[in-house]
Tab-separated table of N, CA and C in Angstrom:
chain	number	residue	atom	x	y	z
A	1	MET	N	-14.707	-14.849	-21.623
A	1	MET	CA	-14.246	-16.093	-21.054
A	1	MET	C	-15.290	-16.636	-20.081
A	2	ASN	N	-15.172	-17.891	-19.770
A	2	ASN	CA	-16.104	-18.524	-18.834
A	2	ASN	C	-15.499	-18.537	-17.426
A	3	LYS	N	-16.271	-19.044	-16.451
A	3	LYS	CA	-15.790	-19.060	-15.057
A	3	LYS	C	-14.487	-19.827	-14.925
A	4	LYS	N	-14.386	-20.954	-15.608
A	4	LYS	CA	-13.152	-21.755	-15.549
A	4	LYS	C	-11.946	-20.919	-15.978
A	5	GLY	N	-12.092	-20.175	-17.063
A	5	GLY	CA	-11.000	-19.340	-17.546
A	5	GLY	C	-10.623	-18.238	-16.567
A	6	HIS	N	-11.621	-17.620	-15.954
A	6	HIS	CA	-11.331	-16.553	-14.993
A	6	HIS	C	-10.668	-17.103	-13.736
A	7	VAL	N	-11.089	-18.275	-13.277
A	7	VAL	CA	-10.456	-18.891	-12.099
A	7	VAL	C	-9.031	-19.319	-12.442
A	8	LEU	N	-8.831	-19.927	-13.605
A	8	LEU	CA	-7.482	-20.320	-14.027
A	8	LEU	C	-6.575	-19.099	-14.098
A	9	ASN	N	-7.067	-18.025	-14.681
A	9	ASN	CA	-6.308	-16.781	-14.768
A	9	ASN	C	-5.930	-16.276	-13.377
A	10	ALA	N	-6.884	-16.269	-12.451
A	10	ALA	CA	-6.625	-15.775	-11.093
A	10	ALA	C	-5.608	-16.641	-10.368
A	11	ILE	N	-5.716	-17.954	-10.499
A	11	ILE	CA	-4.775	-18.854	-9.820
A	11	ILE	C	-3.371	-18.694	-10.388
A	12	LEU	N	-3.251	-18.683	-11.717
A	12	LEU	CA	-1.932	-18.504	-12.328
A	12	LEU	C	-1.335	-17.149	-11.977
A	13	LEU	N	-2.164	-16.112	-11.966
A	13	LEU	CA	-1.667	-14.785	-11.568
A	13	LEU	C	-1.200	-14.780	-10.124
A	14	SER	N	-1.947	-15.434	-9.252
A	14	SER	CA	-1.586	-15.467	-7.838
A	14	SER	C	-0.247	-16.164	-7.631
A	15	ILE	N	-0.043	-17.258	-8.331
A	15	ILE	CA	1.245	-17.966	-8.241
A	15	ILE	C	2.359	-17.079	-8.781
A	16	GLY	N	2.127	-16.498	-9.954
A	16	GLY	CA	3.144	-15.640	-10.552
A	16	GLY	C	3.437	-14.398	-9.731
A	17	LEU	N	2.390	-13.733	-9.239
A	17	LEU	CA	2.600	-12.546	-8.410
A	17	LEU	C	3.303	-12.895	-7.108
A	18	GLY	N	2.955	-14.049	-6.533
A	18	GLY	CA	3.623	-14.495	-5.307
A	18	GLY	C	5.127	-14.608	-5.512
A	19	TYR	N	5.532	-15.203	-6.637
A	19	TYR	CA	6.959	-15.336	-6.921
A	19	TYR	C	7.605	-14.022	-7.315
A	20	LEU	N	6.874	-13.160	-8.003
A	20	LEU	CA	7.448	-11.864	-8.368
A	20	LEU	C	7.680	-10.991	-7.143
A	21	LEU	N	6.755	-11.036	-6.190
A	21	LEU	CA	6.859	-10.177	-5.011
A	21	LEU	C	7.699	-10.793	-3.894
A	22	GLU	N	7.730	-12.124	-3.802
A	22	GLU	CA	8.531	-12.845	-2.795
A	22	GLU	C	9.243	-13.992	-3.491
A	23	PRO	N	10.327	-13.724	-4.221
A	23	PRO	CA	10.937	-14.741	-5.073
A	23	PRO	C	11.733	-15.836	-4.361
A	24	ALA	N	11.803	-15.819	-3.047
A	24	ALA	CA	12.626	-16.804	-2.331
A	24	ALA	C	12.108	-18.231	-2.484
A	25	GLY	N	10.822	-18.411	-2.734
A	25	GLY	CA	10.259	-19.748	-2.864
A	25	GLY	C	10.077	-20.450	-1.532
A	26	ASP	N	9.932	-19.685	-0.475
A	26	ASP	CA	9.770	-20.270	0.852
A	26	ASP	C	8.342	-20.055	1.367
A	27	LEU	N	8.146	-20.191	2.669
A	27	LEU	CA	6.826	-20.037	3.263
A	27	LEU	C	6.251	-18.641	2.997
A	28	LYS	N	7.080	-17.624	3.024
A	28	LYS	CA	6.621	-16.252	2.756
A	28	LYS	C	6.060	-16.133	1.330
A	29	THR	N	6.676	-16.815	0.376
A	29	THR	CA	6.170	-16.823	-1.001
A	29	THR	C	4.775	-17.436	-1.035
A	30	PHE	N	4.614	-18.572	-0.359
A	30	PHE	CA	3.313	-19.248	-0.325
A	30	PHE	C	2.267	-18.376	0.369
A	31	GLU	N	2.636	-17.721	1.467
A	31	GLU	CA	1.711	-16.828	2.170
A	31	GLU	C	1.290	-15.670	1.266
A	32	THR	N	2.218	-15.139	0.481
A	32	THR	CA	1.910	-14.049	-0.442
A	32	THR	C	0.936	-14.528	-1.519
A	33	MET	N	1.157	-15.747	-2.017
A	33	MET	CA	0.241	-16.306	-3.023
A	33	MET	C	-1.182	-16.397	-2.476
A	34	ILE	N	-1.316	-16.856	-1.242
A	34	ILE	CA	-2.642	-16.991	-0.625
A	34	ILE	C	-3.243	-15.613	-0.351
A	35	ALA	N	-2.432	-14.707	0.200
A	35	ALA	CA	-2.926	-13.361	0.534
A	35	ALA	C	-3.418	-12.626	-0.710
A	36	ILE	N	-2.752	-12.845	-1.822
A	36	ILE	CA	-3.160	-12.218	-3.078
A	36	ILE	C	-4.237	-13.053	-3.763
A	37	GLY	N	-4.077	-14.363	-3.724
A	37	GLY	CA	-4.905	-15.273	-4.506
A	37	GLY	C	-6.381	-15.262	-4.179
A	38	ILE	N	-6.718	-15.239	-2.921
A	38	ILE	CA	-8.134	-15.306	-2.555
A	38	ILE	C	-8.874	-14.045	-3.010
A	39	PRO	N	-8.399	-12.840	-2.678
A	39	PRO	CA	-9.128	-11.666	-3.171
A	39	PRO	C	-9.072	-11.507	-4.691
A	40	VAL	N	-7.962	-11.902	-5.321
A	40	VAL	CA	-7.883	-11.800	-6.780
A	40	VAL	C	-8.910	-12.737	-7.419
A	41	THR	N	-9.049	-13.936	-6.878
A	41	THR	CA	-10.028	-14.876	-7.416
A	41	THR	C	-11.449	-14.362	-7.223
A	42	LEU	N	-11.731	-13.817	-6.049
A	42	LEU	CA	-13.064	-13.232	-5.825
A	42	LEU	C	-13.327	-12.091	-6.802
A	43	GLY	N	-12.335	-11.249	-6.989
A	43	GLY	CA	-12.480	-10.136	-7.932
A	43	GLY	C	-12.624	-10.618	-9.368
A	44	ALA	N	-11.933	-11.706	-9.700
A	44	ALA	CA	-12.015	-12.240	-11.063
A	44	ALA	C	-13.401	-12.811	-11.362
A	45	LEU	N	-14.087	-13.277	-10.346
A	45	LEU	CA	-15.420	-13.843	-10.544
A	45	LEU	C	-16.533	-12.803	-10.432
A	46	PHE	N	-16.295	-11.730	-9.680
A	46	PHE	CA	-17.357	-10.775	-9.387
A	46	PHE	C	-18.037	-10.161	-10.611
A	47	PRO	N	-17.311	-9.702	-11.639
A	47	PRO	CA	-18.014	-9.054	-12.750
A	47	PRO	C	-19.105	-9.920	-13.401
A	48	ASP	N	-18.966	-11.226	-13.332
A	48	ASP	CA	-19.981	-12.079	-13.952
A	48	ASP	C	-21.246	-12.218	-13.112
A	49	VAL	N	-21.295	-11.556	-11.963
A	49	VAL	CA	-22.543	-11.498	-11.193
A	49	VAL	C	-23.616	-10.806	-12.028
A	50	ASP	N	-23.188	-9.977	-12.982
A	50	ASP	CA	-24.183	-9.294	-13.808
A	50	ASP	C	-24.950	-10.232	-14.747
A	51	THR	N	-24.635	-11.514	-14.739
A	51	THR	CA	-25.463	-12.474	-15.487
A	51	THR	C	-26.794	-12.689	-14.775
A	52	ALA	N	-26.831	-12.400	-13.465
A	52	ALA	CA	-28.063	-12.582	-12.683
A	52	ALA	C	-28.957	-11.340	-12.722
A	53	PHE	N	-28.395	-10.197	-13.041
A	53	PHE	CA	-29.179	-8.962	-13.150
A	53	PHE	C	-28.460	-8.034	-14.118
A	54	GLY	N	-29.156	-7.094	-14.631
A	54	GLY	CA	-28.546	-6.120	-15.532
A	54	GLY	C	-28.196	-6.728	-16.878
A	55	LYS	N	-27.204	-6.143	-17.518
A	55	LYS	CA	-26.772	-6.586	-18.837
A	55	LYS	C	-25.357	-7.138	-18.722
A	56	HIS	N	-25.198	-8.420	-19.093
A	56	HIS	CA	-23.885	-9.059	-18.982
A	56	HIS	C	-22.865	-8.374	-19.880
A	57	ARG	N	-21.685	-8.233	-19.339
A	57	ARG	CA	-20.545	-7.549	-19.951
A	57	ARG	C	-20.785	-6.057	-20.133
A	58	LYS	N	-21.743	-5.548	-19.377
A	58	LYS	CA	-21.984	-4.106	-19.353
A	58	LYS	C	-22.102	-3.620	-17.905
A	59	THR	N	-23.084	-4.113	-17.167
A	59	THR	CA	-23.403	-3.596	-15.841
A	59	THR	C	-22.202	-3.605	-14.894
A	60	LEU	N	-21.464	-4.703	-14.832
A	60	LEU	CA	-20.310	-4.793	-13.924
A	60	LEU	C	-18.986	-4.931	-14.668
A	61	HIS	N	-18.990	-4.704	-15.959
A	61	HIS	CA	-17.788	-4.818	-16.786
A	61	HIS	C	-17.432	-3.451	-17.364
A	62	ASN	N	-17.119	-2.485	-16.529
A	62	ASN	CA	-16.835	-1.154	-17.039
A	62	ASN	C	-15.829	-0.439	-16.152
A	63	LEU	N	-15.267	0.625	-16.666
A	63	LEU	CA	-14.229	1.360	-15.936
A	63	LEU	C	-14.727	2.007	-14.647
A	64	PRO	N	-15.948	2.590	-14.598
A	64	PRO	CA	-16.405	3.137	-13.316
A	64	PRO	C	-16.455	2.071	-12.207
A	65	MET	N	-16.841	0.853	-12.542
A	65	MET	CA	-16.878	-0.218	-11.547
A	65	MET	C	-15.453	-0.560	-11.088
A	66	LEU	N	-14.498	-0.604	-12.021
A	66	LEU	CA	-13.101	-0.875	-11.672
A	66	LEU	C	-12.557	0.211	-10.746
A	67	VAL	N	-12.857	1.466	-11.043
A	67	VAL	CA	-12.414	2.573	-10.177
A	67	VAL	C	-12.996	2.396	-8.774
A	68	GLY	N	-14.249	1.994	-8.696
A	68	GLY	CA	-14.867	1.748	-7.390
A	68	GLY	C	-14.140	0.681	-6.601
A	69	PHE	N	-13.759	-0.414	-7.243
A	69	PHE	CA	-13.023	-1.471	-6.556
A	69	PHE	C	-11.612	-1.038	-6.188
A	70	TYR	N	-11.022	-0.141	-6.986
A	70	TYR	CA	-9.686	0.350	-6.686
A	70	TYR	C	-9.707	1.303	-5.480
A	71	VAL	N	-10.736	2.141	-5.390
A	71	VAL	CA	-10.844	3.138	-4.325
A	71	VAL	C	-11.363	2.526	-3.015
A	72	PHE	N	-12.169	1.487	-3.101
A	72	PHE	CA	-12.816	0.880	-1.933
A	72	PHE	C	-11.850	0.623	-0.764
A	73	PRO	N	-10.670	0.013	-0.981
A	73	PRO	CA	-9.772	-0.257	0.160
A	73	PRO	C	-9.322	0.996	0.903
A	74	SER	N	-9.140	2.097	0.193
A	74	SER	CA	-8.708	3.312	0.881
A	74	SER	C	-9.821	3.896	1.749
A	75	LEU	N	-11.058	3.607	1.399
A	75	LEU	CA	-12.183	4.103	2.184
A	75	LEU	C	-12.554	3.180	3.349
A	76	PHE	N	-12.441	1.871	3.125
A	76	PHE	CA	-12.932	0.913	4.117
A	76	PHE	C	-11.868	-0.005	4.708
A	77	GLY	N	-10.641	0.044	4.196
A	77	GLY	CA	-9.544	-0.698	4.789
A	77	GLY	C	-9.561	-2.198	4.549
A	78	ASN	N	-10.264	-2.672	3.539
A	78	ASN	CA	-10.201	-4.087	3.197
A	78	ASN	C	-10.380	-4.261	1.691
A	79	LEU	N	-10.290	-5.472	1.232
A	79	LEU	CA	-10.409	-5.821	-0.191
A	79	LEU	C	-9.287	-5.208	-1.035
A	80	GLU	N	-8.062	-5.191	-0.493
A	80	GLU	CA	-6.951	-4.533	-1.171
A	80	GLU	C	-6.627	-5.096	-2.548
A	81	TYR	N	-6.782	-6.403	-2.740
A	81	TYR	CA	-6.382	-6.992	-4.018
A	81	TYR	C	-7.550	-7.373	-4.923
A	82	VAL	N	-8.776	-7.122	-4.505
A	82	VAL	CA	-9.930	-7.512	-5.320
A	82	VAL	C	-9.912	-6.772	-6.657
A	83	TRP	N	-9.483	-5.536	-6.674
A	83	TRP	CA	-9.465	-4.765	-7.915
A	83	TRP	C	-8.569	-5.428	-8.956
A	84	ILE	N	-7.510	-6.127	-8.512
A	84	ILE	CA	-6.633	-6.814	-9.463
A	84	ILE	C	-7.412	-7.913	-10.182
A	85	GLY	N	-8.227	-8.655	-9.420
A	85	GLY	CA	-9.057	-9.687	-10.035
A	85	GLY	C	-10.061	-9.108	-11.008
A	86	VAL	N	-10.682	-7.987	-10.630
A	86	VAL	CA	-11.649	-7.331	-11.521
A	86	VAL	C	-10.932	-6.866	-12.793
A	87	LEU	N	-9.770	-6.232	-12.635
A	87	LEU	CA	-9.010	-5.761	-13.796
A	87	LEU	C	-8.626	-6.919	-14.712
A	88	THR	N	-8.118	-8.009	-14.143
A	88	THR	CA	-7.707	-9.131	-14.987
A	88	THR	C	-8.914	-9.813	-15.641
A	89	HIS	N	-10.065	-9.762	-14.992
A	89	HIS	CA	-11.294	-10.258	-15.618
A	89	HIS	C	-11.568	-9.448	-16.884
A	90	TYR	N	-11.472	-8.133	-16.765
A	90	TYR	CA	-11.696	-7.267	-17.917
A	90	TYR	C	-10.674	-7.561	-19.023
A	91	VAL	N	-9.400	-7.666	-18.649
A	91	VAL	CA	-8.352	-7.930	-19.640
A	91	VAL	C	-8.636	-9.243	-20.362
A	92	LEU	N	-9.021	-10.266	-19.619
A	92	LEU	CA	-9.311	-11.558	-20.220
A	92	LEU	C	-10.518	-11.477	-21.152
A	93	ASP	N	-11.541	-10.736	-20.772
A	93	ASP	CA	-12.717	-10.590	-21.638
A	93	ASP	C	-12.418	-9.741	-22.877
A	94	VAL	N	-11.528	-8.775	-22.752
A	94	VAL	CA	-11.186	-7.919	-23.897
A	94	VAL	C	-10.203	-8.630	-24.831
A	95	ALA	N	-9.149	-9.226	-24.273
A	95	ALA	CA	-8.096	-9.824	-25.091
A	95	ALA	C	-8.327	-11.294	-25.406
A	96	GLY	N	-9.038	-12.007	-24.559
A	96	GLY	CA	-9.177	-13.444	-24.743
A	96	GLY	C	-10.452	-13.895	-25.403
A	97	SER	N	-11.466	-13.039	-25.418
A	97	SER	CA	-12.745	-13.450	-26.025
A	97	SER	C	-13.088	-12.539	-27.196
A	98	LYS	N	-13.899	-13.020	-28.089
A	98	LYS	CA	-14.267	-12.246	-29.281
A	98	LYS	C	-15.189	-11.074	-28.980
A	99	ARG	N	-16.057	-11.234	-27.979
A	99	ARG	CA	-17.107	-10.247	-27.762
A	99	ARG	C	-16.594	-8.924	-27.189
A	100	GLY	N	-15.732	-8.963	-26.202
A	100	GLY	CA	-15.272	-7.748	-25.551
A	100	GLY	C	-16.222	-7.299	-24.456
A	101	ILE	N	-16.014	-6.080	-23.935
A	101	ILE	CA	-16.847	-5.546	-22.853
A	101	ILE	C	-17.161	-4.074	-23.110
A	102	ALA	N	-18.200	-3.585	-22.450
A	102	ALA	CA	-18.615	-2.182	-22.572
A	102	ALA	C	-17.865	-1.365	-21.517
A	103	LEU	N	-16.649	-0.968	-21.839
A	103	LEU	CA	-15.776	-0.283	-20.885
A	103	LEU	C	-16.349	1.016	-20.329
A	104	PHE	N	-17.137	1.707	-21.102
A	104	PHE	CA	-17.626	3.015	-20.684
A	104	PHE	C	-19.119	3.022	-20.353
A	105	TYR	N	-19.677	1.845	-20.117
A	105	TYR	CA	-21.082	1.718	-19.737
A	105	TYR	C	-21.294	2.399	-18.392
A	106	PRO	N	-22.337	3.091	-18.123
A	106	PRO	CA	-23.566	3.267	-18.878
A	106	PRO	C	-23.543	4.449	-19.844
A	107	VAL	N	-22.449	5.198	-19.900
A	107	VAL	CA	-22.380	6.353	-20.798
A	107	VAL	C	-22.389	5.918	-22.266
A	108	TRP	N	-21.639	4.849	-22.560
A	108	TRP	CA	-21.516	4.371	-23.928
A	108	TRP	C	-21.647	2.856	-23.907
A	109	LYS	N	-22.592	2.310	-24.635
A	109	LYS	CA	-22.896	0.881	-24.589
A	109	LYS	C	-22.061	0.040	-25.553
A	110	LYS	N	-21.204	0.663	-26.346
A	110	LYS	CA	-20.375	-0.067	-27.302
A	110	LYS	C	-19.422	-1.004	-26.558
A	111	GLU	N	-19.296	-2.230	-27.065
A	111	GLU	CA	-18.380	-3.210	-26.475
A	111	GLU	C	-17.045	-3.167	-27.210
A	112	PHE	N	-15.965	-3.207	-26.437
A	112	PHE	CA	-14.617	-3.151	-26.992
A	112	PHE	C	-13.908	-4.476	-26.753
A	113	GLY	N	-13.237	-4.964	-27.753
A	113	GLY	CA	-12.461	-6.193	-27.650
A	113	GLY	C	-11.354	-6.177	-28.688
A	114	LEU	N	-10.411	-7.069	-28.537
A	114	LEU	CA	-9.331	-7.200	-29.507
A	114	LEU	C	-9.698	-8.295	-30.509
A	115	PRO	N	-9.224	-8.200	-31.722
A	115	PRO	CA	-9.581	-9.206	-32.730
A	115	PRO	C	-8.896	-10.563	-32.523
A	116	ILE	N	-8.098	-10.709	-31.488
A	116	ILE	CA	-7.339	-11.955	-31.277
A	116	ILE	C	-8.072	-12.961	-30.410
A	117	GLY	N	-9.207	-12.602	-29.845
A	117	GLY	CA	-9.908	-13.465	-28.906
A	117	GLY	C	-10.593	-14.656	-29.556
A	118	VAL	N	-11.049	-15.564	-28.724
A	118	VAL	CA	-11.774	-16.750	-29.165
A	118	VAL	C	-13.161	-16.731	-28.523
A	119	THR	N	-14.060	-17.552	-29.032
A	119	THR	CA	-15.370	-17.648	-28.408
A	119	THR	C	-15.238	-18.370	-27.076
A	120	VAL	N	-16.147	-18.100	-26.170
A	120	VAL	CA	-16.101	-18.676	-24.826
A	120	VAL	C	-16.120	-20.203	-24.881
A	121	SER	N	-16.852	-20.774	-25.817
A	121	SER	CA	-16.984	-22.230	-25.902
A	121	SER	C	-15.888	-22.884	-26.748
A	122	SER	N	-14.932	-22.120	-27.221
A	122	SER	CA	-13.882	-22.639	-28.087
A	122	SER	C	-12.979	-23.626	-27.354
A	123	SER	N	-12.466	-24.589	-28.094
A	123	SER	CA	-11.497	-25.526	-27.525
A	123	SER	C	-10.167	-24.823	-27.242
A	124	ARG	N	-9.994	-23.640	-27.787
A	124	ARG	CA	-8.756	-22.868	-27.560
A	124	ARG	C	-8.895	-21.829	-26.448
A	125	ALA	N	-10.018	-21.840	-25.728
A	125	ALA	CA	-10.255	-20.846	-24.675
A	125	ALA	C	-9.214	-20.959	-23.563
A	126	THR	N	-8.857	-22.175	-23.169
A	126	THR	CA	-7.851	-22.346	-22.110
A	126	THR	C	-6.496	-21.836	-22.568
A	127	LEU	N	-6.128	-22.123	-23.799
A	127	LEU	CA	-4.866	-21.617	-24.341
A	127	LEU	C	-4.866	-20.091	-24.362
A	128	ALA	N	-5.973	-19.499	-24.783
A	128	ALA	CA	-6.087	-18.034	-24.800
A	128	ALA	C	-5.931	-17.478	-23.383
A	129	THR	N	-6.537	-18.151	-22.404
A	129	THR	CA	-6.418	-17.720	-21.006
A	129	THR	C	-4.974	-17.750	-20.547
A	130	VAL	N	-4.275	-18.835	-20.832
A	130	VAL	CA	-2.869	-18.970	-20.411
A	130	VAL	C	-2.010	-17.911	-21.092
A	131	LEU	N	-2.233	-17.647	-22.374
A	131	LEU	CA	-1.443	-16.641	-23.084
A	131	LEU	C	-1.693	-15.234	-22.545
A	132	VAL	N	-2.955	-14.898	-22.288
A	132	VAL	CA	-3.270	-13.586	-21.718
A	132	VAL	C	-2.647	-13.456	-20.329
A	133	THR	N	-2.717	-14.518	-19.531
A	133	THR	CA	-2.132	-14.494	-18.184
A	133	THR	C	-0.619	-14.304	-18.261
A	134	ALA	N	0.038	-14.988	-19.188
A	134	ALA	CA	1.489	-14.816	-19.361
A	134	ALA	C	1.817	-13.366	-19.713
A	135	GLY	N	1.018	-12.769	-20.567
A	135	GLY	CA	1.221	-11.355	-20.904
A	135	GLY	C	1.032	-10.435	-19.712
A	136	GLU	N	0.010	-10.726	-18.900
A	136	GLU	CA	-0.222	-9.924	-17.692
A	136	GLU	C	0.961	-10.031	-16.732
A	137	LEU	N	1.462	-11.256	-16.537
A	137	LEU	CA	2.600	-11.452	-15.630
A	137	LEU	C	3.866	-10.799	-16.172
A	138	ALA	N	4.068	-10.836	-17.474
A	138	ALA	CA	5.223	-10.170	-18.073
A	138	ALA	C	5.157	-8.665	-17.828
A	139	LEU	N	3.972	-8.088	-17.970
A	139	LEU	CA	3.793	-6.661	-17.709
A	139	LEU	C	4.069	-6.328	-16.248
A	140	VAL	N	3.555	-7.146	-15.334
A	140	VAL	CA	3.810	-6.924	-13.905
A	140	VAL	C	5.301	-7.043	-13.610
A	141	ALA	N	5.969	-8.024	-14.202
A	141	ALA	CA	7.411	-8.187	-13.989
A	141	ALA	C	8.169	-6.950	-14.443
A	142	LEU	N	7.781	-6.392	-15.587
A	142	LEU	CA	8.420	-5.153	-16.047
A	142	LEU	C	8.215	-4.025	-15.049
A	143	ILE	N	7.004	-3.914	-14.531
A	143	ILE	CA	6.704	-2.853	-13.568
A	143	ILE	C	7.489	-3.060	-12.282
A	144	VAL	N	7.534	-4.290	-11.789
A	144	VAL	CA	8.195	-4.574	-10.514
A	144	VAL	C	9.717	-4.421	-10.615
A	145	PHE	N	10.295	-4.893	-11.720
A	145	PHE	CA	11.755	-4.925	-11.807
A	145	PHE	C	12.378	-3.814	-12.633
A	146	GLU	N	11.729	-3.369	-13.678
A	146	GLU	CA	12.339	-2.382	-14.558
A	146	GLU	C	12.030	-0.940	-14.187
A	147	VAL	N	10.801	-0.640	-13.809
A	147	VAL	CA	10.428	0.743	-13.513
A	147	VAL	C	11.273	1.326	-12.382
A	148	PRO	N	11.433	0.619	-11.235
A	148	PRO	CA	12.288	1.202	-10.187
A	148	PRO	C	13.735	1.380	-10.647
A	149	GLN	N	14.260	0.423	-11.405
A	149	GLN	CA	15.643	0.522	-11.877
A	149	GLN	C	15.809	1.714	-12.800
A	150	ARG	N	14.854	1.917	-13.694
A	150	ARG	CA	14.932	3.074	-14.598
A	150	ARG	C	14.848	4.380	-13.808
A	151	GLY	N	14.038	4.391	-12.760
A	151	GLY	CA	13.941	5.578	-11.906
A	151	GLY	C	15.275	5.879	-11.231
A	152	PHE	N	15.957	4.837	-10.745
A	152	PHE	CA	17.272	5.020	-10.146
A	152	PHE	C	18.264	5.531	-11.185
A	153	ASP	N	18.221	4.977	-12.393
A	153	ASP	CA	19.134	5.403	-13.445
A	153	ASP	C	18.916	6.865	-13.811
A	154	VAL	N	17.655	7.281	-13.922
A	154	VAL	CA	17.344	8.683	-14.238
A	154	VAL	C	17.807	9.575	-13.091
A	155	GLY	N	17.568	9.151	-11.860
A	155	GLY	CA	17.995	9.932	-10.686
A	155	GLY	C	19.514	10.089	-10.632
A	156	ARG	N	20.220	8.982	-10.873
A	156	ARG	CA	21.697	9.051	-10.881
A	156	ARG	C	22.200	9.970	-11.985
A	157	ALA	N	21.592	9.862	-13.164
A	157	ALA	CA	22.017	10.719	-14.268
A	157	ALA	C	21.749	12.180	-13.953
A	158	ALA	N	20.622	12.462	-13.327
A	158	ALA	CA	20.298	13.848	-12.976
A	158	ALA	C	21.270	14.398	-11.953
A	159	LEU	N	21.757	13.522	-11.075
A	159	LEU	CA	22.723	13.953	-10.045
A	159	LEU	C	24.160	13.884	-10.557
A	160	GLY	N	24.360	13.343	-11.744
A	160	GLY	CA	25.699	13.233	-12.307
A	160	GLY	C	26.505	12.107	-11.681
A	161	ILE	N	25.836	11.102	-11.158
A	161	ILE	CA	26.544	9.974	-10.512
A	161	ILE	C	26.757	8.861	-11.513
C-alpha cells in the first residue's frame, strides 16, 4: 500500500479503537482516539522509512522489527501504541497489496502476501484498505468483547456456577 492507504488505515483504526475502548461517544472517547491515533499513525508510516535506505518491504517490514516495537515501551516507558501502527502496516501490505513483505528478513528474504491484494497504484487500493481495516477492527472487537466473556463462562463452568 502507499502512504495514503497507511494513513487512512491508521485514522480509521484510531476512530474504531476509540469507540471500542470508550464506547460512550463523549470527550473520553475523543481523547482515546487521539491518544491511540497519533502513535498508531506514526507506527503505520515508520516501516516505509526503508525506502530511503536498505531494501523496501524487507529492512523494516519483518517480525524482529515488530517485536522490537512491541518490547520498546516496557524498556523505555513510551511509544505504547506505535507497535499497533507497525503491525497494521504489515497487515495492510500482506493482505491489501499483491507484493507482500519479507516477514522473516534478514534470515529469509522471501516475501509473503495473500492472493487477494491489489497493486499499490490500483484504483481499488482505497477499497482494499477500507476492507482490511474493517477486518482488523472486527478482530479487535472479538478480542475486546468475546475473549473476556468466554473466560468468564469457562471460569463459571469450572466452578459449577
